[in-house]
Short mmCIF file of C-alpha atoms and ligand atoms in Angstrom, two decimals:
data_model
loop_
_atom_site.label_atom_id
_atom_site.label_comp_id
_atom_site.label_asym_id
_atom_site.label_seq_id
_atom_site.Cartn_x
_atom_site.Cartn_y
_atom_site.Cartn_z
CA UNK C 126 16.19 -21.68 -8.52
CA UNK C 127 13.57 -19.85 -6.25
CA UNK C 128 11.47 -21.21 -3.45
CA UNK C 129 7.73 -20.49 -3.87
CA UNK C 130 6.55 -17.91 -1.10
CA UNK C 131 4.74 -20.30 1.51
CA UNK C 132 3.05 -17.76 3.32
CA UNK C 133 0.57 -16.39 0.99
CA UNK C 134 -1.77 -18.59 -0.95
CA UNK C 135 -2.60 -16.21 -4.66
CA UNK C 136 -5.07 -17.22 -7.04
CA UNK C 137 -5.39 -15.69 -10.45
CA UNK C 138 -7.64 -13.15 -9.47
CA UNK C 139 -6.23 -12.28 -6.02
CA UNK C 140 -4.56 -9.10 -5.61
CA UNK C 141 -0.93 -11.11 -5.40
CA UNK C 142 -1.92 -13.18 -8.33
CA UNK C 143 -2.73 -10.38 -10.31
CA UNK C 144 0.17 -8.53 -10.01
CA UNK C 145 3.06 -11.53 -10.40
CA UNK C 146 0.89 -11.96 -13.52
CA UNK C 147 1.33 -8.22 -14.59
CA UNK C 148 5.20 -8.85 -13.97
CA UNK C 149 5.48 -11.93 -16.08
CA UNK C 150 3.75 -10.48 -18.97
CA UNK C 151 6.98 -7.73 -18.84
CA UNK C 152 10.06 -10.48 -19.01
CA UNK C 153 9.92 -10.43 -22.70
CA UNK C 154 10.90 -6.65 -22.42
CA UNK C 155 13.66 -6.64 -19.94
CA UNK C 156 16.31 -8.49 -21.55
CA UNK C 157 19.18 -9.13 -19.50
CA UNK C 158 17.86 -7.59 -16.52
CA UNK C 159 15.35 -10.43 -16.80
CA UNK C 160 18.12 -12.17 -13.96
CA UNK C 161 16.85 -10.14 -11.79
CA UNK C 162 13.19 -10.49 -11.79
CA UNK C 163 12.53 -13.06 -8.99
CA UNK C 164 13.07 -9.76 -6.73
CA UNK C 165 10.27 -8.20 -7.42
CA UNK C 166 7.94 -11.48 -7.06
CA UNK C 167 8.53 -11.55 -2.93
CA UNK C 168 8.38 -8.80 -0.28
CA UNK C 169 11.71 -7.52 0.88
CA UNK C 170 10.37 -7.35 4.64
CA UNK C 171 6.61 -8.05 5.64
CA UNK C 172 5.93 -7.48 8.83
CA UNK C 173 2.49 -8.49 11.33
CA UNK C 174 1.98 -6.70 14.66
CA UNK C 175 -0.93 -7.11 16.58
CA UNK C 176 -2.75 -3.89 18.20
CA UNK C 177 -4.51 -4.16 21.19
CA UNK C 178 -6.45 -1.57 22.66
CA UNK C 179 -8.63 -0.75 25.22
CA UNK C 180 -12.46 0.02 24.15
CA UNK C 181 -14.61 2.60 25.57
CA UNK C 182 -16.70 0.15 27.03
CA UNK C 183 -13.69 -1.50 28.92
CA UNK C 184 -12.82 -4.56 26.66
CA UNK C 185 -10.07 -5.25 25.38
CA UNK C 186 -9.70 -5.86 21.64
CA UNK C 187 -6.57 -7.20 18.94
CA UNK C 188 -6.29 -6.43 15.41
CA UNK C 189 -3.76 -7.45 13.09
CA UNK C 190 -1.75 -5.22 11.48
CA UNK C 191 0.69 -4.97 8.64
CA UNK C 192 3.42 -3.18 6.79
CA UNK C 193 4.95 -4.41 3.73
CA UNK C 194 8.55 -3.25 2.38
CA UNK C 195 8.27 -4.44 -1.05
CA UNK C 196 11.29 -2.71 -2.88
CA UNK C 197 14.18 -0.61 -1.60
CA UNK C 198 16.25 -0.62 -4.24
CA UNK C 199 15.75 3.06 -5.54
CA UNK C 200 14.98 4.82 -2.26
CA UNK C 201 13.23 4.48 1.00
CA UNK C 202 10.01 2.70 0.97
CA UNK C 203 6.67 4.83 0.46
CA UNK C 204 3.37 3.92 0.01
CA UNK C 205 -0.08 4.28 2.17
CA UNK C 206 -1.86 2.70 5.21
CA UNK C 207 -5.25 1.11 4.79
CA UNK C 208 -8.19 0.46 7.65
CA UNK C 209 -10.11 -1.95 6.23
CA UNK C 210 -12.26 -5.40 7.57
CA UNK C 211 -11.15 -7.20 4.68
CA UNK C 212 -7.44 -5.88 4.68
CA UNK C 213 -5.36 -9.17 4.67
CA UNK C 214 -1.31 -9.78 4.37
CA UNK C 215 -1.54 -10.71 0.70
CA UNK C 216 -3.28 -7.73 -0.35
CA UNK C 217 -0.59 -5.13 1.93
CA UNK C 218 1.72 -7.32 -0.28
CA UNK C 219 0.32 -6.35 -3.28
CA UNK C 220 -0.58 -2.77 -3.02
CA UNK C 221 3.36 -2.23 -1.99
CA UNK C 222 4.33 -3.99 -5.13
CA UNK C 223 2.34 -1.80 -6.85
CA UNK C 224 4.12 1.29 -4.97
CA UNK C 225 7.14 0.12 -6.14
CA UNK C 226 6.41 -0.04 -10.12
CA UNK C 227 4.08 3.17 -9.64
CA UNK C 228 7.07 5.00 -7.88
CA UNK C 229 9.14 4.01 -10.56
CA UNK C 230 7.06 4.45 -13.40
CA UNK C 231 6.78 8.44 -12.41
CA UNK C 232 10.65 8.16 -11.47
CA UNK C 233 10.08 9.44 -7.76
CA UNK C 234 13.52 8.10 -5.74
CA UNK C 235 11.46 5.97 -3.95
CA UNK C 236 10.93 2.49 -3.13
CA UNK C 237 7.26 0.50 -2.46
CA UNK C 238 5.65 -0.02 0.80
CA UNK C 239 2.40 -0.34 2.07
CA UNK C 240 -0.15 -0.62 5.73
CA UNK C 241 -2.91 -2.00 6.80
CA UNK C 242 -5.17 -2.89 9.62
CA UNK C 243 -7.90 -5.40 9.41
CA UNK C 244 -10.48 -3.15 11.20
CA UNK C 245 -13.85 -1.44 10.22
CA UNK C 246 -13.00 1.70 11.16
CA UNK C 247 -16.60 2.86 10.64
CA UNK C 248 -17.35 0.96 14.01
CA UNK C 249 -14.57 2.89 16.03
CA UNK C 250 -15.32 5.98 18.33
CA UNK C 251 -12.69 8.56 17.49
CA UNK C 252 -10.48 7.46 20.44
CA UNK C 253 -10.52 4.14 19.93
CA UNK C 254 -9.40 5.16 16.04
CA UNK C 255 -6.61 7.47 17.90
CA UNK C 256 -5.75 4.05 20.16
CA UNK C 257 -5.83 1.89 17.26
CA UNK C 258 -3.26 4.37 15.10
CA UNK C 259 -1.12 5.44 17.65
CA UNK C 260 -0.68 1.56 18.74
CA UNK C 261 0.16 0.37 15.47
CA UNK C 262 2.82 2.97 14.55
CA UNK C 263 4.35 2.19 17.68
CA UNK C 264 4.34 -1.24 16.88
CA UNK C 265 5.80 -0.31 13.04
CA UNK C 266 8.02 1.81 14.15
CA UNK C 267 10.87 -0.12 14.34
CA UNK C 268 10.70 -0.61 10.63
CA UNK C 269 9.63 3.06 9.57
CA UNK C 270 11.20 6.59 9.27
CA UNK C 271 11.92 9.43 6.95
CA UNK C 272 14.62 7.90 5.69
CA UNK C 273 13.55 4.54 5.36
CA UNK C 274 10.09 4.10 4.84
CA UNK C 275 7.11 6.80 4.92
CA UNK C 276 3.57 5.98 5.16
CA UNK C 277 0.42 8.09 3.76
CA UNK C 278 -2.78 7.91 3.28
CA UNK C 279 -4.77 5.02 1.71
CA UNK C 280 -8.48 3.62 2.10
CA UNK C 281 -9.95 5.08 5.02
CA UNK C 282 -7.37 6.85 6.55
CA UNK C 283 -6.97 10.40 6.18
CA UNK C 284 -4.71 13.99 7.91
CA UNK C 285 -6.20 13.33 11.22
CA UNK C 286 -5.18 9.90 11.16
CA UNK C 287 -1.32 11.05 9.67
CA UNK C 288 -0.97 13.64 12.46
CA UNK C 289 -1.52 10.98 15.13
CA UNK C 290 1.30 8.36 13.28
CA UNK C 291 3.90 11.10 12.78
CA UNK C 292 3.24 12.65 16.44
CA UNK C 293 3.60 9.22 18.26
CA UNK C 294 6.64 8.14 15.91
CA UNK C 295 7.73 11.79 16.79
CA UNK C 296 7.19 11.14 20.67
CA UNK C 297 9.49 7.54 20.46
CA UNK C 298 12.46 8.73 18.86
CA UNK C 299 12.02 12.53 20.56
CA UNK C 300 11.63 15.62 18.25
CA UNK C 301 9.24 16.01 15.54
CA UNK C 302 9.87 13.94 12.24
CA UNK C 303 7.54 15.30 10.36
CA UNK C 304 9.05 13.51 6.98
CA UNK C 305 8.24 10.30 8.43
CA UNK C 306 4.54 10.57 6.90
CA UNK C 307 2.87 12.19 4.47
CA UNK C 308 -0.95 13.52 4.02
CA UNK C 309 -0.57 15.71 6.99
CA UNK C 310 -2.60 18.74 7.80
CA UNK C 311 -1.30 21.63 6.57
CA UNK C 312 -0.10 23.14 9.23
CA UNK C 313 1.74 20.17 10.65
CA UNK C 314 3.79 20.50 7.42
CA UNK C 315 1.50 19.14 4.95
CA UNK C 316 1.27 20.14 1.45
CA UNK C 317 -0.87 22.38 -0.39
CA UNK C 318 -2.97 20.21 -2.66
CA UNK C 319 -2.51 16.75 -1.52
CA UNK C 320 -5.57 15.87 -0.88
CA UNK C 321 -6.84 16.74 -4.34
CA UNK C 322 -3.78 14.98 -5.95
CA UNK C 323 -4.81 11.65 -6.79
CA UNK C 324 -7.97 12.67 -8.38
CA UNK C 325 -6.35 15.61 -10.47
CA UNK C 326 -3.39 13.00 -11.64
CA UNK C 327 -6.75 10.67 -12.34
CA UNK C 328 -7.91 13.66 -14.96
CA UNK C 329 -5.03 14.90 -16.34
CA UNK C 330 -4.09 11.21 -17.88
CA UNK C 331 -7.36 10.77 -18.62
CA UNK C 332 -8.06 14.68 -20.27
CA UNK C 333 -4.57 13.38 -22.03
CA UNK C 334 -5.13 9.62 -23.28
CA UNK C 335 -8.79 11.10 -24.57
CA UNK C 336 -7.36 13.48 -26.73
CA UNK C 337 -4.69 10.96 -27.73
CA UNK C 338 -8.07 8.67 -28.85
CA UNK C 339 -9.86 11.53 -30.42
CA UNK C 340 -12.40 12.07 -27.83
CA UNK C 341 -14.06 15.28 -27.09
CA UNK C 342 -14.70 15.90 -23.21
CA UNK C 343 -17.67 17.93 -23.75
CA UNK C 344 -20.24 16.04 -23.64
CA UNK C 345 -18.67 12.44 -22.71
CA UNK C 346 -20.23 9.86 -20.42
CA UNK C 347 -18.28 8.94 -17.29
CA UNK C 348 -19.62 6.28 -14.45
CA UNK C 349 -17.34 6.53 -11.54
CA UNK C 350 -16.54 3.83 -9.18
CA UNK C 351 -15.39 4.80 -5.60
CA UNK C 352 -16.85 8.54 -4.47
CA UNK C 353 -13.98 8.94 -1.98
CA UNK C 354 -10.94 11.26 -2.38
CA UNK C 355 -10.20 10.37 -5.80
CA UNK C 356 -13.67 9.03 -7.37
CA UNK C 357 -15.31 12.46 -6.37
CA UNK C 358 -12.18 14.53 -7.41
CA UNK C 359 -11.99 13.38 -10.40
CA UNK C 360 -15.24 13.54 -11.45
CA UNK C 361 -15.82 16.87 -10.38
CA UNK C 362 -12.69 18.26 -12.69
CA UNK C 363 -13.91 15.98 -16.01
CA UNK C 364 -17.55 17.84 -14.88
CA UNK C 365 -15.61 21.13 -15.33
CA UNK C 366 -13.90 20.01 -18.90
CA UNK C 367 -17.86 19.34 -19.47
CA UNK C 368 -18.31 15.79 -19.20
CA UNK C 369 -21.36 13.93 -17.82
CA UNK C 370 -20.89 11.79 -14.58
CA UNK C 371 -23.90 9.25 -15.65
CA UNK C 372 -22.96 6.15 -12.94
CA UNK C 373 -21.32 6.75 -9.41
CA UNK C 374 -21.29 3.60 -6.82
CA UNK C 375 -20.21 4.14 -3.89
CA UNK C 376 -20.54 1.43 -0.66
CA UNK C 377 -24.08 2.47 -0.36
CA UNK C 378 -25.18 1.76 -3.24
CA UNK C 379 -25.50 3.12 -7.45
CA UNK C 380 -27.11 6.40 -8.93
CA UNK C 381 -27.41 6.68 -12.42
CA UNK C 382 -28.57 10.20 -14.64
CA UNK C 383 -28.47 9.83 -18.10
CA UNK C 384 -28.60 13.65 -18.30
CA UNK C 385 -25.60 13.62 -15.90
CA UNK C 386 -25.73 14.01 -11.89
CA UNK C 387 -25.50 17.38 -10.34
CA UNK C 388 -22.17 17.09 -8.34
CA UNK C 389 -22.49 20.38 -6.66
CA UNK C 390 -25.13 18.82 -4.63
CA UNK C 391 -24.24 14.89 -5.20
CA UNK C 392 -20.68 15.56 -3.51
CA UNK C 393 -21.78 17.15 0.05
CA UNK C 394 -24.64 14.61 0.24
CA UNK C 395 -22.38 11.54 -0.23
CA UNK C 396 -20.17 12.69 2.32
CA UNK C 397 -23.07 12.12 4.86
CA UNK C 398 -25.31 9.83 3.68
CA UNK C 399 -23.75 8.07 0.40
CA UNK C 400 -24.75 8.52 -3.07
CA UNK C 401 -27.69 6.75 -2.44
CA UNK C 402 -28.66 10.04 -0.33
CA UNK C 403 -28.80 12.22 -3.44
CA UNK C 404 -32.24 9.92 -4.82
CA UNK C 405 -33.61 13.06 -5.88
CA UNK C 406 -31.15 13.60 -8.58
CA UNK C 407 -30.83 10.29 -10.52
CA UNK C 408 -32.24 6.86 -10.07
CA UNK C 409 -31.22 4.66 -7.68
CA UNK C 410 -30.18 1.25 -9.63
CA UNK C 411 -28.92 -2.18 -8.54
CA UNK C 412 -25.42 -2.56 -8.09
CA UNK C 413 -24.77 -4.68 -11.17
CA UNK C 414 -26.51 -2.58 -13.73
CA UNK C 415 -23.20 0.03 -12.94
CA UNK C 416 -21.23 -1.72 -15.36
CA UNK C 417 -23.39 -1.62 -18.30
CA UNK C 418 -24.41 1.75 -17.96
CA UNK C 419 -24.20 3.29 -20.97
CA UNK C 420 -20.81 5.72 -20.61
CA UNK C 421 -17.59 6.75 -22.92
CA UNK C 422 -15.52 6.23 -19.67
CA UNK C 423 -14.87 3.97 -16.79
CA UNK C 424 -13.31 5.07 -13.56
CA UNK C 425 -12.89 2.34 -10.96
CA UNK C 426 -11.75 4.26 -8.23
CA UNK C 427 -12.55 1.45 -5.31
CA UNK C 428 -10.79 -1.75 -4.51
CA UNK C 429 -9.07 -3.85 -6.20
CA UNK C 430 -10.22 -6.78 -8.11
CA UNK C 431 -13.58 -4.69 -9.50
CA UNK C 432 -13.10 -5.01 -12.85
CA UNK C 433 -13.73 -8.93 -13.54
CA UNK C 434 -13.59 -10.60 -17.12
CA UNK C 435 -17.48 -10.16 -17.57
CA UNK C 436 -17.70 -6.60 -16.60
CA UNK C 437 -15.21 -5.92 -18.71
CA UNK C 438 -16.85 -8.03 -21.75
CA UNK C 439 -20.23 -5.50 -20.21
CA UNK C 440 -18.48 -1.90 -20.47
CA UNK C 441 -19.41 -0.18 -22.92
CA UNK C 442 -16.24 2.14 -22.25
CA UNK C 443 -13.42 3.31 -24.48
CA UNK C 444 -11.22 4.37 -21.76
CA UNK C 445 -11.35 2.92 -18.60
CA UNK C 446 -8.53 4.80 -15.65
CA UNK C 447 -7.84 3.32 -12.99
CA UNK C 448 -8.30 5.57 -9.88
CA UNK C 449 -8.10 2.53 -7.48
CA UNK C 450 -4.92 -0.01 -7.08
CA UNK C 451 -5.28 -3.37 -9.00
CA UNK C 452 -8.84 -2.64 -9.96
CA UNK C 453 -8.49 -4.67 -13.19
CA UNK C 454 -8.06 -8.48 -13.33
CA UNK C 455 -5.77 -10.18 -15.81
CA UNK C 456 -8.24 -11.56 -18.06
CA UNK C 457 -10.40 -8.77 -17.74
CA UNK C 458 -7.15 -6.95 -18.69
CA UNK C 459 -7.03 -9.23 -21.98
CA UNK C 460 -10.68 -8.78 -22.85
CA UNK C 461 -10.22 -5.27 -22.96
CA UNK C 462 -7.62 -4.66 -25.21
CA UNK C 463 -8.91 -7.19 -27.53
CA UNK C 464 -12.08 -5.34 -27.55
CA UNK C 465 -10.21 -2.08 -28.20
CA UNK C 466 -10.66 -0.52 -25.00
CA UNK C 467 -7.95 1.56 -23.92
CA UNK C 468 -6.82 1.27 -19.89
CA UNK C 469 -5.05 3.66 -18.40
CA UNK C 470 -3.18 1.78 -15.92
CA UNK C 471 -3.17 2.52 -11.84
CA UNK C 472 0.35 2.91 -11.63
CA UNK C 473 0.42 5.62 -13.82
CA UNK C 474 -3.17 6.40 -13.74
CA UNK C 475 -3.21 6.87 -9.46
CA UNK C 476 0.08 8.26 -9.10
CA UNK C 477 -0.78 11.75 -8.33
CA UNK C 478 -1.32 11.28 -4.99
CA UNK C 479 2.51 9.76 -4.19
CA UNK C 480 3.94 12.40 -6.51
CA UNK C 481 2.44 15.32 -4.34
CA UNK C 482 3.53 13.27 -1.05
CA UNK C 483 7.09 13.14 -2.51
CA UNK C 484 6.89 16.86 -2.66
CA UNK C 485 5.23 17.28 0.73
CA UNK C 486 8.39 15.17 1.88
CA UNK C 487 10.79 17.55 0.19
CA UNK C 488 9.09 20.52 1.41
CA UNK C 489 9.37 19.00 5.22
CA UNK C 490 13.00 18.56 4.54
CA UNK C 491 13.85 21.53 3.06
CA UNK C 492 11.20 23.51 6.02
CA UNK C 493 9.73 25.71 2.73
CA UNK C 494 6.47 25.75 1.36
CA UNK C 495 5.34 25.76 -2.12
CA UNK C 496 2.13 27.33 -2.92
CA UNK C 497 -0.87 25.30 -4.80
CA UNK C 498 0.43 27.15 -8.36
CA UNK C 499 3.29 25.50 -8.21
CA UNK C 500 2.43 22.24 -6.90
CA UNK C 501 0.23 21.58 -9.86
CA UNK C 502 2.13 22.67 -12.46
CA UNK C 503 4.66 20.18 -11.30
CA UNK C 504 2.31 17.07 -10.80
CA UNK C 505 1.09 18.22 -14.04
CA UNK C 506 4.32 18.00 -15.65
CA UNK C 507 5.95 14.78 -14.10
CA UNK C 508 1.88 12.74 -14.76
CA UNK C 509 2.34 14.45 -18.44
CA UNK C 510 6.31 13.07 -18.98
CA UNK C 511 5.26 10.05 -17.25
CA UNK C 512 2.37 8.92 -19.58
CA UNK C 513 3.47 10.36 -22.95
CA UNK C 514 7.32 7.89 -22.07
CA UNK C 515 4.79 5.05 -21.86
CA UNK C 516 2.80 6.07 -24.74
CA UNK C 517 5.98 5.59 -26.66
CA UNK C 518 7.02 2.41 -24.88
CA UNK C 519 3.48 1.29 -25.94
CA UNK C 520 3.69 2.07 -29.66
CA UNK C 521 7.34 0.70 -30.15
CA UNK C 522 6.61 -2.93 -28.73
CA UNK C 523 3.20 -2.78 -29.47
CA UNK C 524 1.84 -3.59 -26.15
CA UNK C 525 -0.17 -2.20 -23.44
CA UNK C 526 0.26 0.85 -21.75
CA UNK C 527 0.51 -1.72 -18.55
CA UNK C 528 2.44 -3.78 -19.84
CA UNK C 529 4.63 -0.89 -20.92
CA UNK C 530 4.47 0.95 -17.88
CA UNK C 531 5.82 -1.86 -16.27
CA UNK C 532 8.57 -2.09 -19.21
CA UNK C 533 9.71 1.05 -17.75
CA UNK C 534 9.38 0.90 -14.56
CA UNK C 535 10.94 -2.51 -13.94
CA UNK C 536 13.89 -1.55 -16.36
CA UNK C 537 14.63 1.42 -13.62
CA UNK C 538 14.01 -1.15 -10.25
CA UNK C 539 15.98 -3.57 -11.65
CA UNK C 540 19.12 -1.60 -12.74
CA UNK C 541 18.98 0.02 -9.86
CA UNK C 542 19.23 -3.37 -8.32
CA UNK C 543 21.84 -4.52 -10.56
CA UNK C 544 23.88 -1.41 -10.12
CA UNK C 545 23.68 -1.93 -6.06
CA UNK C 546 24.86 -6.11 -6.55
CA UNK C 547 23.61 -8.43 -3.84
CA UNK C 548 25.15 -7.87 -0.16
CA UNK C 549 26.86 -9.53 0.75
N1 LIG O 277 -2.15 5.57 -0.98
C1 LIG O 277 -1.75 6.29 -2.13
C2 LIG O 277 -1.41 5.35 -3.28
O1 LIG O 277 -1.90 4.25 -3.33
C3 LIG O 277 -0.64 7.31 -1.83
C4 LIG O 277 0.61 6.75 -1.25
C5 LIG O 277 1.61 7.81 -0.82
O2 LIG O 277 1.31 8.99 -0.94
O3 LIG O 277 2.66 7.42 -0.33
O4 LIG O 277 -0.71 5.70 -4.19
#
């Protein structure tokens, strides 16, 4: 007998909604551990701090801010921070219940976590972005640390932004913690190729699950979603294999090449002036007519909640990966797979970027440095073990590869659990 949550309010579609709807597809696979379920449908800790700052122009203004300790139970919570208008508490919630199954799923010793501050960082000066971060790590820091819960970084948020968290959580306790973030610059012990990471996992399941379909790479028709770290990553390795990147949409709008887009110049251009920048290398098409251009594979690498029951009845994908967390809406979920499409779920899909933070994090520990060789071969490994255990999940029970991802994951969160007992 569990009390309902009271302060979040989830539809179907919502980020919340989505995911306690990806765990309740999964009780029919846990067995007895099913007991133990109701843990992962709440938070462990959610906490809201507000950050006030000064502006340059002498005001004074509040935003809210967040950090959500979803799950514990297998290590220290991990999971990024987001700078965002929209950011709200039921979405932090989300996205750190999705750090805990993704953490799981590629068997880091980690728990789920995740940040946010409801800002448009676009509308910041760089100190008031330094006021804004430094504020609300102080004001999380009561709750974070190397040891018990280590933010990274997420939408909008980037090295410069890490550097200023771990040097003010460095500055309250005294000493430098560097392990108390990850997705710092290099030389503030950061790790060779994190910032590549997510988009590389992104390709490698994908380069995988398309030979697993039968689909050649040369030659195959990708529309990306999201041209940030891990949209234009990704698309720029699948361009190497010799794919075509047909569609990108970015927040300024869609480009489309039939022929496929030039990414040595579309990537340098977007970082300026958006995709749309680059009009004289595609067409410039309403945002809509993304979803039914014509492509082999579908990379939503943006927010959540993209991929909507009649974009996915649209696609004219096989494959879609899931850059982005909780891009994918239940039904949408359910049209796919009856439609044959195969969906390479975000927690599995995304994970490379926490995988190479977990290594930055050892590395910090340890104070020795791996170089890029070996960094990759290792996220290539643990992404390869991770989807070919849930390939096999999938084909016994004959489900998903979400559904089965979370199959595995949960089975390891909630023995964990077990295996700990409730305290006291
Ligand atoms: N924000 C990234 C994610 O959603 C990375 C988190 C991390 O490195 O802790 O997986």
């Amino acid at each position: 007998m569990s009390e309902k949550l009271s302060f979040v309010n989830p539809t179907a579609d919502s980020p919340w909604g989505t995911y306690l709807s990806q765990v309740d597809r999964v009780v029919p696979y846990l067995g007895p551990l099913a007991r133990w379920v109701e843990t992962l449908k709440r938070p462990k800790r959610a906490l809201i701090v507000d950050v006030p700052i000064e502006m340059d122009d002498g005001t004074i203004a509040h935003f809210e801010g967040y950090r959500v300790q979803h799950n514990m139970s297998r290590g220290p919570g991990k999971g990024g921070v987001r700078f965002h208008p929209d950011v709200t508490l039921e979405e932090v919630m989300a996205l750190s219940a999705w750090m805990t199954i993704k953490t799981a799923a590629v068997n880091l010793p980690y728990g789920g976590a995740k940040g946010g501050i409801r800002v448009d960082p676009k509308k910041l000066s760089l100190q008031e972005l330094e006021k804004v971060t430094r504020r609300y790590t102080s004001e999380i820091g009561i709750i974070i640390g190397p040891h018990t819960d280590i933010p990274a970084p997420d939408v909008n948020t980037n090295a410069q932004i890490m550097a200023w968290m771990m040097d003010t959580y460095s500055m309250n306790v005294g000493g430098t913690a560097t392990g108390v973030v990850t997705g710092k610059p290099l030389h503030l012990g950061g790790s060779l190729g994190r910032v590549k990471a997510t988009g590389r996992g992104v390709f490698v399941t994908g380069r995988e699950a398309a030979r697993r379909l039968g689909m050649d790479l040369r030659g195959a028709r990708i529309a990306v979603q999201g041209f940030g770290n891990v949209g234009s990553v990704a698309a720029e390795l699948f361009a190497e294999a010799g794919a075509k990147i047909v569609a990108v949409q970015d927040h300024t709008g869609t480009i489309v090449n039939s022929n496929g887009l030039d990414l040595a110049k579309l990537v340098p251009i977007s970082r300026t002036d958006g995709v749309v920048g680059f009009k004289a290398g595609g067409d410039i098409v309403p945002n809509e007519d993304f979803w039914n251009t014509p492509c082999d594979i579908l990379i939503p690498a943006a927010l959540e909640g993209q991929l909507t029951a009649e974009r996915a009845q649209k696609t004219t994908a096989k494959l879609v990966l899931e850059g982005a967390n909780g891009p994918t809406v239940p039904i949408a979920d359910d049209i796919l797979a009856e439609r044959g499409v195969l969906v390479v779920p975000d927690v599995i899909c995304n994970a490379g970027g926490v995988t190479v933070s977990y290594f930055e994090w050892v590395q910090d520990f340890s104070s020795f440095f791996w170089d890029e060789d070996e960094i990759n071969v290792r996220l290539d490994r643990i992404m390869m073990n991770a989807l070919n255990h849930i390939w096999d999940t999938s084909d016994k029970h004959k489900i998903t590869l979400r559904t089965a991802t979370y199959a595995v994951a949960c089975e390891r969160i909630l023995m964990a659990r077990q295996e700990r007992g409730l305290y006291p």
